[in-house]
Short mmCIF file of C-alpha atoms in Angstrom, two decimals:
data_model
loop_
_atom_site.label_atom_id
_atom_site.label_comp_id
_atom_site.label_asym_id
_atom_site.label_seq_id
_atom_site.Cartn_x
_atom_site.Cartn_y
_atom_site.Cartn_z
CA MET A 2 -31.07 268.14 -76.68
CA VAL A 3 -29.74 267.20 -80.10
CA LYS A 4 -29.25 263.53 -80.61
CA SER A 5 -25.98 262.20 -81.96
CA ALA A 6 -24.29 258.94 -82.57
CA GLN A 7 -23.07 259.13 -79.01
CA THR A 8 -26.51 259.48 -77.38
CA ASN A 9 -29.73 257.53 -77.02
CA GLU A 10 -33.33 258.76 -77.10
CA SER A 11 -33.04 260.20 -73.58
CA GLY A 12 -29.96 262.24 -74.42
CA LEU A 13 -27.74 259.98 -72.35
CA PRO A 14 -24.41 258.56 -73.48
CA ALA A 15 -25.16 255.51 -75.59
CA PRO A 16 -23.53 252.18 -74.82
CA LEU A 17 -20.45 251.41 -76.82
CA PRO A 18 -21.46 250.00 -80.21
CA ALA A 19 -20.87 246.37 -80.86
CA ALA A 20 -17.41 245.89 -82.24
CA ASP A 21 -15.78 243.09 -84.15
CA GLY A 22 -12.35 242.03 -85.18
CA GLU A 23 -9.38 243.96 -83.87
CA ARG A 24 -11.46 246.63 -82.11
CA ALA A 25 -13.43 244.03 -80.15
CA GLN A 26 -10.22 242.34 -79.08
CA VAL A 27 -8.78 245.66 -77.88
CA GLN A 28 -11.92 246.32 -75.85
CA ARG A 29 -11.68 242.87 -74.29
CA TRP A 30 -8.05 243.50 -73.37
CA ASN A 31 -8.95 246.88 -71.88
CA ARG A 32 -11.62 245.37 -69.66
CA LEU A 33 -9.30 242.53 -68.70
CA ILE A 34 -6.65 245.06 -67.65
CA ILE A 35 -9.20 246.98 -65.59
CA GLY A 36 -10.34 243.74 -63.97
CA TRP A 37 -6.79 242.78 -63.01
CA CYS A 38 -6.15 246.28 -61.68
CA LEU A 39 -9.25 246.09 -59.49
CA ALA A 40 -8.15 242.66 -58.28
CA ALA A 41 -4.68 244.02 -57.42
CA ILE A 42 -6.18 246.91 -55.47
CA ALA A 43 -8.52 244.55 -53.64
CA PHE A 44 -5.57 242.29 -52.81
CA VAL A 45 -3.38 245.02 -51.29
CA TYR A 46 -6.32 246.34 -49.28
CA ALA A 47 -7.02 242.82 -48.01
CA VAL A 48 -3.36 242.44 -47.01
CA SER A 49 -3.44 245.80 -45.24
CA GLY A 50 -6.53 244.66 -43.37
CA LEU A 51 -4.97 241.37 -42.30
CA MET A 52 -1.93 243.28 -41.08
CA GLY A 53 -4.21 245.50 -39.02
CA LEU A 54 -3.40 248.81 -40.71
CA PRO A 55 -6.93 250.18 -40.03
CA LEU A 56 -5.95 250.18 -36.33
CA TYR A 57 -3.69 253.15 -36.96
CA GLY A 58 -4.76 256.15 -34.89
CA ASP A 59 -8.42 256.26 -33.88
CA GLY A 60 -8.99 252.78 -35.29
CA ALA A 61 -7.08 251.30 -32.34
CA TYR A 62 -9.45 252.89 -29.85
CA TYR A 63 -12.53 251.90 -31.86
CA PHE A 64 -11.40 248.27 -31.84
CA PHE A 65 -10.31 248.34 -28.18
CA LYS A 66 -13.71 249.64 -27.10
CA LEU A 67 -15.60 247.21 -29.32
CA VAL A 68 -13.74 244.17 -27.98
CA LEU A 69 -13.59 245.19 -24.33
CA ASP A 70 -17.03 246.79 -23.95
CA GLN A 71 -18.74 244.80 -26.74
CA ALA A 72 -20.21 248.04 -28.05
CA PRO A 73 -19.35 250.06 -31.15
CA GLU A 74 -17.66 253.42 -30.80
CA VAL A 75 -19.77 256.42 -31.87
CA PRO A 76 -17.15 259.17 -32.24
CA ASN A 77 -18.46 262.68 -31.55
CA LEU A 78 -22.08 261.66 -32.25
CA ARG A 79 -21.19 260.52 -35.77
CA PHE A 80 -23.67 257.68 -35.66
CA ALA A 81 -23.20 256.45 -39.23
CA ALA A 82 -19.56 255.72 -38.38
CA VAL A 83 -20.83 252.53 -36.74
CA LEU A 84 -21.63 250.90 -40.10
CA PRO A 85 -18.12 249.52 -40.89
CA GLN A 86 -17.92 248.18 -37.33
CA LEU A 87 -21.02 246.02 -37.71
CA PRO A 88 -19.21 242.92 -39.10
CA ALA A 89 -16.87 242.84 -36.09
CA LEU A 90 -19.78 243.49 -33.74
CA ALA A 91 -21.61 240.52 -35.25
CA ALA A 92 -18.48 238.36 -35.00
CA LEU A 93 -18.41 238.96 -31.23
CA ARG A 94 -21.38 236.60 -30.97
CA PHE A 95 -19.33 233.71 -32.35
CA THR A 96 -15.77 234.22 -31.10
CA ASP A 97 -13.70 235.99 -28.49
CA ASP A 98 -10.41 235.49 -30.34
CA VAL A 99 -8.87 238.96 -30.49
CA THR A 100 -6.79 238.23 -33.58
CA LEU A 101 -9.78 236.97 -35.53
CA LEU A 102 -11.89 239.91 -34.39
CA ARG A 103 -9.09 242.26 -35.43
CA HIS A 104 -9.11 240.76 -38.92
CA VAL A 105 -12.88 241.15 -39.24
CA PHE A 106 -12.78 244.71 -37.93
CA SER A 107 -9.91 245.74 -40.21
CA LEU A 108 -11.34 244.08 -43.32
CA GLY A 109 -14.65 245.84 -42.69
CA TYR A 110 -12.90 249.18 -43.09
CA ALA A 111 -10.53 248.05 -45.85
CA ALA A 112 -13.48 246.83 -47.93
CA LEU A 113 -15.11 250.27 -48.17
CA PRO A 114 -12.76 251.90 -50.74
CA VAL A 115 -12.51 248.65 -52.72
CA LEU A 116 -16.26 248.16 -52.97
CA SER A 117 -16.69 251.83 -53.86
CA LEU A 118 -14.25 251.62 -56.78
CA ILE A 119 -15.71 248.33 -58.05
CA ALA A 120 -19.24 249.75 -57.87
CA CYS A 121 -18.10 252.83 -59.79
CA TRP A 122 -16.60 250.64 -62.51
CA LEU A 123 -19.77 248.59 -62.84
CA ALA A 124 -21.73 251.83 -63.16
CA VAL A 125 -19.60 253.37 -65.92
CA ARG A 126 -18.21 250.41 -67.88
CA ARG A 127 -20.97 250.35 -70.54
CA LEU A 128 -21.77 254.02 -71.04
CA ALA A 129 -18.66 256.01 -70.16
CA PRO A 130 -15.77 253.84 -68.94
CA GLU A 131 -13.35 256.78 -68.95
CA LEU A 132 -15.17 258.21 -65.91
CA ILE A 133 -13.57 255.54 -63.70
CA LEU A 134 -10.43 257.69 -63.76
CA PHE A 135 -11.97 260.28 -61.45
CA PRO A 136 -12.72 258.01 -58.46
CA ALA A 137 -9.38 256.31 -59.17
CA LEU A 138 -7.62 259.66 -58.75
CA THR A 139 -9.46 260.14 -55.46
CA LEU A 140 -8.20 256.76 -54.30
CA VAL A 141 -4.66 257.72 -55.30
CA VAL A 142 -4.58 260.95 -53.31
CA ASN A 143 -6.31 259.31 -50.35
CA GLN A 144 -3.22 257.16 -49.88
CA VAL A 145 -1.45 260.04 -48.13
CA ASN A 146 -3.91 259.46 -45.27
CA PHE A 147 -3.17 256.69 -42.78
CA SER A 148 -6.60 256.78 -41.15
CA ALA A 149 -8.86 254.02 -42.39
CA VAL A 150 -11.67 254.91 -40.01
CA SER A 151 -12.03 258.57 -41.03
CA GLU A 152 -15.71 259.43 -41.41
CA LEU A 153 -14.74 262.24 -43.79
CA LEU A 154 -13.02 259.85 -46.19
CA ALA A 155 -15.81 257.30 -45.82
CA SER A 156 -18.28 259.93 -47.03
CA LEU A 157 -16.29 260.23 -50.28
CA TYR A 158 -16.37 256.49 -50.89
CA LEU A 159 -20.12 256.38 -50.28
CA THR A 160 -20.80 259.35 -52.54
CA TRP A 161 -18.82 258.52 -55.68
CA LEU A 162 -21.24 255.85 -56.90
CA PHE A 163 -24.19 258.22 -56.65
CA VAL A 164 -22.32 260.98 -58.50
CA LEU A 165 -21.51 258.77 -61.49
CA ALA A 166 -24.78 256.87 -61.61
CA ALA A 167 -26.86 260.05 -61.30
CA VAL A 168 -25.65 261.34 -64.67
CA LEU A 169 -25.66 257.95 -66.39
CA TYR A 170 -28.80 256.28 -65.00
CA PRO A 171 -31.14 259.07 -63.88
CA ARG A 172 -34.20 256.79 -64.20
CA SER A 173 -32.90 254.09 -61.88
CA ARG A 174 -35.17 253.48 -58.90
CA CYS A 175 -32.29 251.90 -57.01
CA LEU A 176 -30.33 255.11 -57.52
CA TRP A 177 -33.22 257.17 -56.17
CA ALA A 178 -33.37 254.97 -53.07
CA TYR A 179 -29.63 255.30 -52.62
CA GLY A 180 -29.94 259.08 -52.84
CA VAL A 181 -32.53 259.05 -50.06
CA LEU A 182 -30.23 256.84 -47.99
CA LEU A 183 -27.34 259.27 -48.49
CA SER A 184 -29.51 262.18 -47.39
CA LEU A 185 -29.96 260.33 -44.09
CA VAL A 186 -26.41 259.01 -43.66
CA LEU A 187 -24.24 261.99 -44.66
CA PRO A 188 -25.33 264.31 -41.81
CA LEU A 189 -24.39 261.57 -39.34
CA LEU A 190 -20.87 261.03 -40.66
CA HIS A 191 -18.83 264.21 -40.25
CA PRO A 192 -19.25 267.97 -39.61
CA LEU A 193 -18.08 268.79 -43.14
CA THR A 194 -20.35 266.47 -45.09
CA PHE A 195 -22.78 269.33 -45.69
CA ALA A 196 -20.56 270.19 -48.68
CA LEU A 197 -21.18 266.79 -50.28
CA SER A 198 -24.91 267.06 -49.57
CA PHE A 199 -25.03 270.38 -51.39
CA LEU A 200 -22.99 268.95 -54.28
CA LEU A 201 -25.40 266.03 -54.65
CA ALA A 202 -28.34 268.43 -54.42
CA GLY A 203 -26.81 270.38 -57.31
CA ILE A 204 -26.50 267.22 -59.40
CA ALA A 205 -30.12 266.41 -58.61
CA ALA A 206 -31.13 269.90 -59.74
CA LEU A 207 -29.28 269.37 -63.03
CA ASN A 208 -31.15 266.14 -63.60
CA ALA A 209 -34.44 267.86 -62.80
CA VAL A 210 -33.70 270.42 -65.53
CA LEU A 211 -32.17 268.10 -68.13
CA ARG A 212 -34.39 265.02 -67.68
CA PRO A 213 -38.04 266.13 -67.94
CA PRO A 214 -39.51 262.60 -67.65
CA VAL A 215 -38.05 262.24 -64.14
CA ARG A 216 -38.09 265.90 -63.15
CA ARG A 217 -40.48 265.40 -60.26
CA VAL A 218 -38.38 262.64 -58.64
CA TRP A 219 -35.14 264.56 -58.93
CA THR A 220 -36.73 267.73 -57.62
CA TRP A 221 -37.83 265.96 -54.46
CA LEU A 222 -34.53 264.13 -54.14
CA GLY A 223 -32.62 267.38 -54.57
CA ALA A 224 -34.76 268.98 -51.89
CA ALA A 225 -34.03 266.09 -49.51
CA LEU A 226 -30.28 266.36 -50.13
CA ALA A 227 -30.33 270.13 -49.74
CA ALA A 228 -32.26 269.80 -46.47
CA SER A 229 -29.69 267.25 -45.36
CA GLY A 230 -26.91 269.74 -46.08
CA VAL A 231 -28.67 272.56 -44.26
CA LEU A 232 -29.26 270.32 -41.24
CA ARG A 233 -25.60 269.26 -41.11
CA LEU A 234 -24.38 272.83 -41.61
CA GLY A 235 -26.54 274.06 -38.75
CA TRP A 236 -25.35 271.22 -36.55
CA THR A 237 -21.74 272.01 -37.43
CA LEU A 238 -22.08 275.73 -36.69
CA LEU A 239 -24.13 275.42 -33.51
CA GLY A 240 -23.37 271.97 -32.11
CA ALA A 241 -19.68 271.34 -32.77
CA ASN A 242 -17.86 270.06 -29.69
CA ALA A 243 -14.54 271.33 -28.34
CA TYR A 244 -12.54 268.80 -30.35
CA GLU A 245 -14.20 269.79 -33.61
CA ARG A 246 -13.91 273.52 -32.88
CA SER A 247 -10.20 273.14 -32.16
CA HIS A 248 -9.54 272.52 -35.85
CA ALA A 249 -10.77 276.03 -36.66
CA ALA A 250 -7.66 277.63 -35.10
CA PRO A 251 -5.23 278.70 -37.87
CA ALA A 252 -2.33 276.50 -36.74
CA ASP A 253 -4.54 273.47 -36.17
CA ALA A 254 -6.41 274.07 -39.42
CA ALA A 255 -3.16 274.09 -41.40
CA HIS A 256 -2.05 270.84 -39.78
CA TYR A 257 -5.48 269.30 -40.39
CA LEU A 258 -5.75 270.36 -44.02
CA LEU A 259 -2.28 270.15 -45.52
CA PRO A 260 -0.17 267.11 -46.39
CA GLU A 261 2.94 266.49 -44.30
CA THR A 262 5.62 266.68 -47.01
CA PRO A 263 6.17 268.59 -50.28
CA ILE A 264 6.01 265.35 -52.28
CA GLN A 265 2.59 264.58 -50.82
CA ALA A 266 1.44 268.10 -51.70
CA LEU A 267 2.72 267.51 -55.23
CA LEU A 268 0.65 264.32 -55.47
CA LEU A 269 -2.45 266.22 -54.37
CA LEU A 270 -1.80 268.95 -56.93
CA MET A 271 -1.04 266.42 -59.65
CA THR A 272 -4.34 264.59 -59.19
CA LEU A 273 -6.25 267.86 -59.51
CA VAL A 274 -4.32 268.90 -62.60
CA LEU A 275 -4.84 265.51 -64.24
CA GLY A 276 -8.56 265.54 -63.45
CA LEU A 277 -8.90 269.00 -64.96
CA ALA A 278 -6.78 268.01 -67.96
CA LEU A 279 -8.98 264.99 -68.62
CA ALA A 280 -12.13 267.10 -68.58
CA VAL A 281 -10.62 269.78 -70.83
CA THR A 282 -9.06 267.30 -73.24
CA GLU A 283 -12.34 265.51 -73.82
CA THR A 284 -14.14 268.77 -74.68
CA ARG A 285 -11.50 270.03 -77.12
CA ARG A 286 -13.55 269.01 -80.17
CA ARG A 287 -16.36 271.26 -79.00
CA GLY A 288 -14.08 274.29 -79.23
CA ALA A 289 -12.77 274.31 -75.68
CA ILE A 290 -9.12 274.88 -74.93
CA GLY A 291 -7.47 271.56 -75.50
CA VAL A 292 -4.66 269.95 -73.58
CA LYS A 293 -2.14 267.96 -75.55
CA LEU A 294 -2.65 264.31 -74.83
CA SER A 295 1.10 263.85 -74.60
CA LEU A 296 1.13 266.11 -71.52
CA VAL A 297 -1.67 264.10 -69.93
CA ASP A 298 0.23 260.90 -70.75
CA THR A 299 3.32 262.29 -69.06
CA GLY A 300 1.35 263.33 -65.99
CA PHE A 301 -0.10 259.87 -65.49
CA MET A 302 3.30 258.28 -66.10
CA LEU A 303 4.71 260.43 -63.28
CA LEU A 304 2.10 259.29 -60.76
CA PRO A 305 3.85 255.99 -59.88
CA ALA A 306 7.20 257.80 -59.63
CA ILE A 307 5.74 260.29 -57.16
CA GLY A 308 4.10 257.39 -55.35
CA ALA A 309 7.46 255.62 -55.06
CA LEU A 310 9.02 258.70 -53.43
CA ILE A 311 6.17 258.96 -50.93
CA ALA A 312 6.42 255.22 -50.25
CA ALA A 313 10.10 255.69 -49.37
CA GLU A 314 9.08 258.45 -46.96
CA PHE A 315 6.56 256.17 -45.28
CA LEU A 316 9.12 253.41 -44.81
CA ASN A 317 11.46 255.92 -43.17
CA GLY A 318 8.75 257.21 -40.83
CA GLU A 319 8.22 260.50 -42.68
CA GLY A 320 4.96 262.07 -43.83
CA ILE A 321 2.80 259.83 -41.63
CA GLN A 322 -0.40 261.59 -40.60
CA LEU A 323 -3.96 260.73 -39.71
CA LYS A 324 -5.39 262.57 -42.70
CA ALA A 325 -4.89 265.63 -44.87
CA GLY A 326 -8.23 267.41 -45.01
CA MET A 327 -7.49 268.96 -48.42
CA VAL A 328 -8.20 265.56 -49.93
CA TYR A 329 -11.88 266.26 -49.26
CA PRO A 330 -12.35 269.43 -51.39
CA ALA A 331 -10.00 267.98 -54.00
CA SER A 332 -12.22 264.91 -54.32
CA ALA A 333 -15.35 267.07 -54.47
CA LEU A 334 -13.76 268.98 -57.36
CA LEU A 335 -13.01 265.69 -59.14
CA MET A 336 -16.67 264.75 -58.72
CA GLY A 337 -17.69 268.00 -60.37
CA LEU A 338 -15.30 267.39 -63.26
CA ALA A 339 -16.66 263.87 -63.73
CA VAL A 340 -20.22 265.21 -63.92
CA SER A 341 -19.14 267.87 -66.40
CA LEU A 342 -17.46 265.31 -68.65
CA ALA A 343 -20.44 262.95 -68.44
CA LEU A 344 -22.84 265.72 -69.45
CA ASP A 345 -20.59 266.72 -72.34
CA SER A 346 -20.53 263.10 -73.47
CA GLY A 347 -24.30 263.22 -73.53
CA LYS A 348 -24.11 266.13 -75.97
CA GLY A 349 -22.16 264.13 -78.49
CA VAL A 350 -18.61 264.90 -77.47
CA PRO A 351 -16.19 262.15 -78.46
CA ALA A 352 -15.26 260.73 -75.07
CA ALA A 353 -12.05 259.08 -74.02
CA ARG A 354 -13.62 255.78 -75.01
CA SER A 355 -12.83 256.73 -78.61
CA HIS A 356 -9.22 255.91 -77.77
CA HIS A 357 -7.67 253.62 -75.21
CA ARG A 358 -5.45 255.97 -73.28
CA TRP A 359 -7.80 255.89 -70.31
CA THR A 360 -6.92 252.22 -69.74
CA ARG A 361 -3.25 253.11 -69.42
CA TYR A 362 -4.18 256.00 -67.16
CA PHE A 363 -6.13 253.67 -64.89
CA LEU A 364 -3.21 251.24 -64.84
CA SER A 365 -0.99 254.11 -63.68
CA CYS A 366 -3.45 254.96 -60.89
CA CYS A 367 -3.60 251.30 -59.88
CA LEU A 368 0.19 251.00 -59.70
CA THR A 369 0.39 254.15 -57.56
CA VAL A 370 -2.23 252.85 -55.12
CA VAL A 371 -0.49 249.47 -54.87
CA LEU A 372 2.89 251.11 -54.22
CA LEU A 373 1.62 253.47 -51.53
CA LEU A 374 -0.64 251.01 -49.73
CA SER A 375 2.06 248.33 -49.79
CA ALA A 376 4.52 250.78 -48.24
CA LYS A 377 2.03 251.74 -45.53
CA SER A 378 1.36 248.08 -44.77
CA ALA A 379 5.09 247.29 -44.65
CA ALA A 380 5.74 250.21 -42.30
CA TRP A 381 2.88 249.08 -40.07
CA TRP A 382 4.01 245.45 -40.08
CA THR A 383 7.53 246.49 -39.08
CA GLY A 384 6.19 248.66 -36.27
CA THR A 385 3.90 246.00 -34.86
CA ARG A 386 6.70 243.39 -34.88
CA VAL A 387 8.88 245.72 -32.81
CA LEU A 388 5.97 246.42 -30.46
CA ILE A 389 5.36 242.69 -29.97
CA ASN A 390 9.02 242.11 -29.14
CA THR A 391 9.09 245.07 -26.75
CA THR A 392 6.18 243.90 -24.59
CA ALA A 393 7.30 240.27 -24.63
CA SER A 394 11.02 240.63 -23.94
CA THR A 395 10.86 242.17 -20.45
CA GLU A 396 10.17 240.50 -17.11
CA VAL A 397 8.36 243.42 -15.47
CA PRO A 398 4.57 243.85 -15.73
CA CYS A 399 4.67 247.45 -16.92
CA ILE A 400 6.71 249.51 -19.39
CA ARG A 401 6.61 253.27 -19.17
CA PHE A 402 5.52 254.98 -22.40
CA GLY A 403 6.61 258.55 -23.04
CA PRO A 404 8.16 260.90 -25.60
CA GLN A 405 11.57 259.25 -25.23
CA GLU A 406 10.66 255.77 -24.01
CA PRO A 407 10.71 252.90 -24.52
CA TYR A 408 13.90 252.97 -26.53
CA ALA A 409 12.65 250.48 -29.13
CA LEU A 410 10.00 252.96 -30.31
CA GLN A 411 12.43 255.83 -30.90
CA TRP A 412 13.69 254.74 -34.31
CA PRO A 413 12.38 256.81 -37.27
CA TRP A 414 10.53 253.86 -38.79
CA MET A 415 8.56 253.44 -35.55
CA THR A 416 6.77 256.77 -36.06
CA VAL A 417 3.79 254.87 -37.46
CA LEU A 418 3.16 253.34 -34.01
CA ASP A 419 4.74 255.85 -31.63
CA ASN A 420 1.59 257.79 -30.78
CA TRP A 421 -1.15 257.86 -28.15
CA THR A 422 -2.61 254.56 -29.35
CA ALA A 423 0.59 252.55 -28.78
CA PRO A 424 -0.62 251.26 -25.35
CA LEU A 425 -3.83 250.02 -27.00
CA ASN A 426 -2.06 248.39 -29.94
CA ALA A 427 0.37 246.71 -27.53
CA LEU A 428 -2.59 244.72 -26.21
CA VAL A 429 -3.87 243.79 -29.66
CA PHE A 430 -0.62 242.94 -31.45
CA ARG A 431 1.00 240.34 -29.22
CA GLY A 432 2.09 236.74 -28.99
CA PRO A 433 0.54 233.96 -26.88
CA TRP A 434 2.95 234.49 -23.97
CA PRO A 435 2.41 236.88 -21.03
CA ILE A 436 3.20 240.48 -21.95
CA SER A 437 3.91 243.71 -20.13
CA LEU A 438 1.46 246.57 -20.24
CA LEU A 439 2.64 249.74 -21.97
CA LEU A 440 1.30 252.69 -19.97
CA PRO A 441 1.88 256.44 -20.43
CA GLY A 442 3.15 258.85 -17.79
CA ASP A 443 2.87 257.55 -14.24
CA GLY A 444 0.52 254.78 -15.34
CA CYS A 445 2.89 252.07 -14.11
CA ALA A 446 2.91 253.50 -10.58
CA VAL A 447 -0.88 253.80 -10.65
CA LEU A 448 -1.14 250.19 -11.84
CA ALA A 449 1.09 248.93 -9.03
CA ARG A 450 -0.87 250.92 -6.46
CA THR A 451 -4.47 250.42 -7.61
CA GLY A 452 -4.55 247.60 -10.16
CA VAL A 453 -6.08 249.99 -12.69
CA ALA A 454 -4.41 250.44 -16.08
CA ARG A 455 -4.51 254.01 -17.34
CA LEU A 456 -4.00 253.54 -21.07
CA GLY A 457 -4.78 257.17 -21.84
CA HIS A 458 -5.92 260.23 -19.95
CA TRP A 459 -9.55 259.16 -20.46
CA ILE A 460 -9.02 255.39 -20.90
CA ARG A 461 -8.90 253.52 -17.58
CA ARG A 462 -9.63 249.84 -17.18
CA PRO A 463 -9.01 247.31 -14.36
CA GLU A 464 -6.05 245.08 -15.07
CA SER A 465 -8.25 242.06 -14.42
CA ARG A 466 -10.58 243.11 -17.21
CA LEU A 467 -7.72 243.56 -19.64
CA GLU A 468 -6.47 240.13 -18.60
CA SER A 469 -9.81 238.53 -19.42
CA ARG A 470 -9.95 239.96 -22.96
CA PHE A 471 -6.34 240.55 -24.00
CA GLY A 472 -4.38 238.29 -21.62
CA PRO A 473 -2.24 236.71 -20.48
CA LEU A 474 -0.52 239.66 -18.78
CA ARG A 475 2.31 239.93 -16.31
CA HIS A 476 0.69 240.96 -13.03
CA ALA A 477 1.79 243.72 -10.71
CA ASP A 478 0.83 241.70 -7.62
CA ARG A 479 3.72 239.33 -8.33
CA PHE A 480 6.12 242.08 -7.35
CA PRO A 481 5.95 243.27 -3.73
CA ASP A 482 8.04 246.37 -4.43
CA PRO A 483 6.09 248.81 -6.66
CA ALA A 484 9.35 250.27 -7.97
CA SER A 485 10.31 246.87 -9.37
CA THR A 486 7.21 246.77 -11.54
CA ILE A 487 8.35 249.61 -13.77
CA LEU A 488 10.73 249.44 -16.69
CA GLU A 489 12.27 252.86 -17.16
#
């Protein structure tokens, strides 16, 4: 590899040269802006955690099971999914306060994307700071997903650091150890993580070819990651359960993969186009087809505007979904583009660090994330306040939950809570006074007859047990007539 002013003796991107005067001041301002952006993102994620947003969807059941059974939920044998639950599991030893446990549980999940982005910035800030735009774009498009406990999305957050560090610090022993850890964790996260394992194996193979001094290490690491991918692929093909196989049906696959609204689809497309434009723009001086920087500027300026439109949808109860699976291949493509740009930088290509547009681009990504996550948190806060009032404002011990009842959950902005986990969240989000249980179907009649609360078709718990962990409750035995225990 031919050395240039942009590379060091190993052919890697060289650190930014020491600057003085006006240039040094600009660099300080750029890093200050990035720092404030990261702080803003961390703040809105912390607020979302304190509001309990990670309890949307499956998160409500994970928390319910952890608090009631004092055991973490292992969904569909995805054992590594337990990791974000460990702080709340440890907190159970010191407190039984449900609100405090909810905060610990939620912050454990909210911390994952924040720590991932901060770690990526620390990895790239000296050698190739422009690469932070690629994980930032992933974070932007991930905002269309309401699930904070998705193992598929968690795999992206865990992988980004390795992708960036592998091309910038191929001799790092800590990186090698992290690669081994990923080869063990990824197969235990989600049926589709074999794709990430193969991507990381490909990056390892590139390092084995391009970095002769560490070829042996990267060859073995690539083999471990490839074996991890093969193992997960075999498990997916032969051992998928009925729930996982159901997503293979065309109608279910479309619902699983695609965003809910055209504006969300536009955001997904925009992030891919911007990622590709960044990679192409930075190789233009090597003879590649260039993209006018003004078009890239315009694209990043439009991101917050698109985010504002999606935020308005969220507040009106539109476009709310567990996750759009297309975010996963889109993020994998962004990883590939980041690697391509990093390798080109190593060959002496003037990177985006030669100008300061990338700082403005990151600011645009930050603003979009803050807008979308704030809207999701506001929608969730509104929904939980209504749920608290609903279970506290009646005198009967049970409220029937169904497609058209209770009335308070039928407003469009209640879509965020009006799903199968509403009976679980009604126990978690509550005041200190006795509340009514919210039970689906004929659950109220079953409660009056047997004293067992059927919170879902597979979730049954004695009322006395719910009382001990989530009480106080209004009790069915206070009403001699079973019919009087039900609020239609």
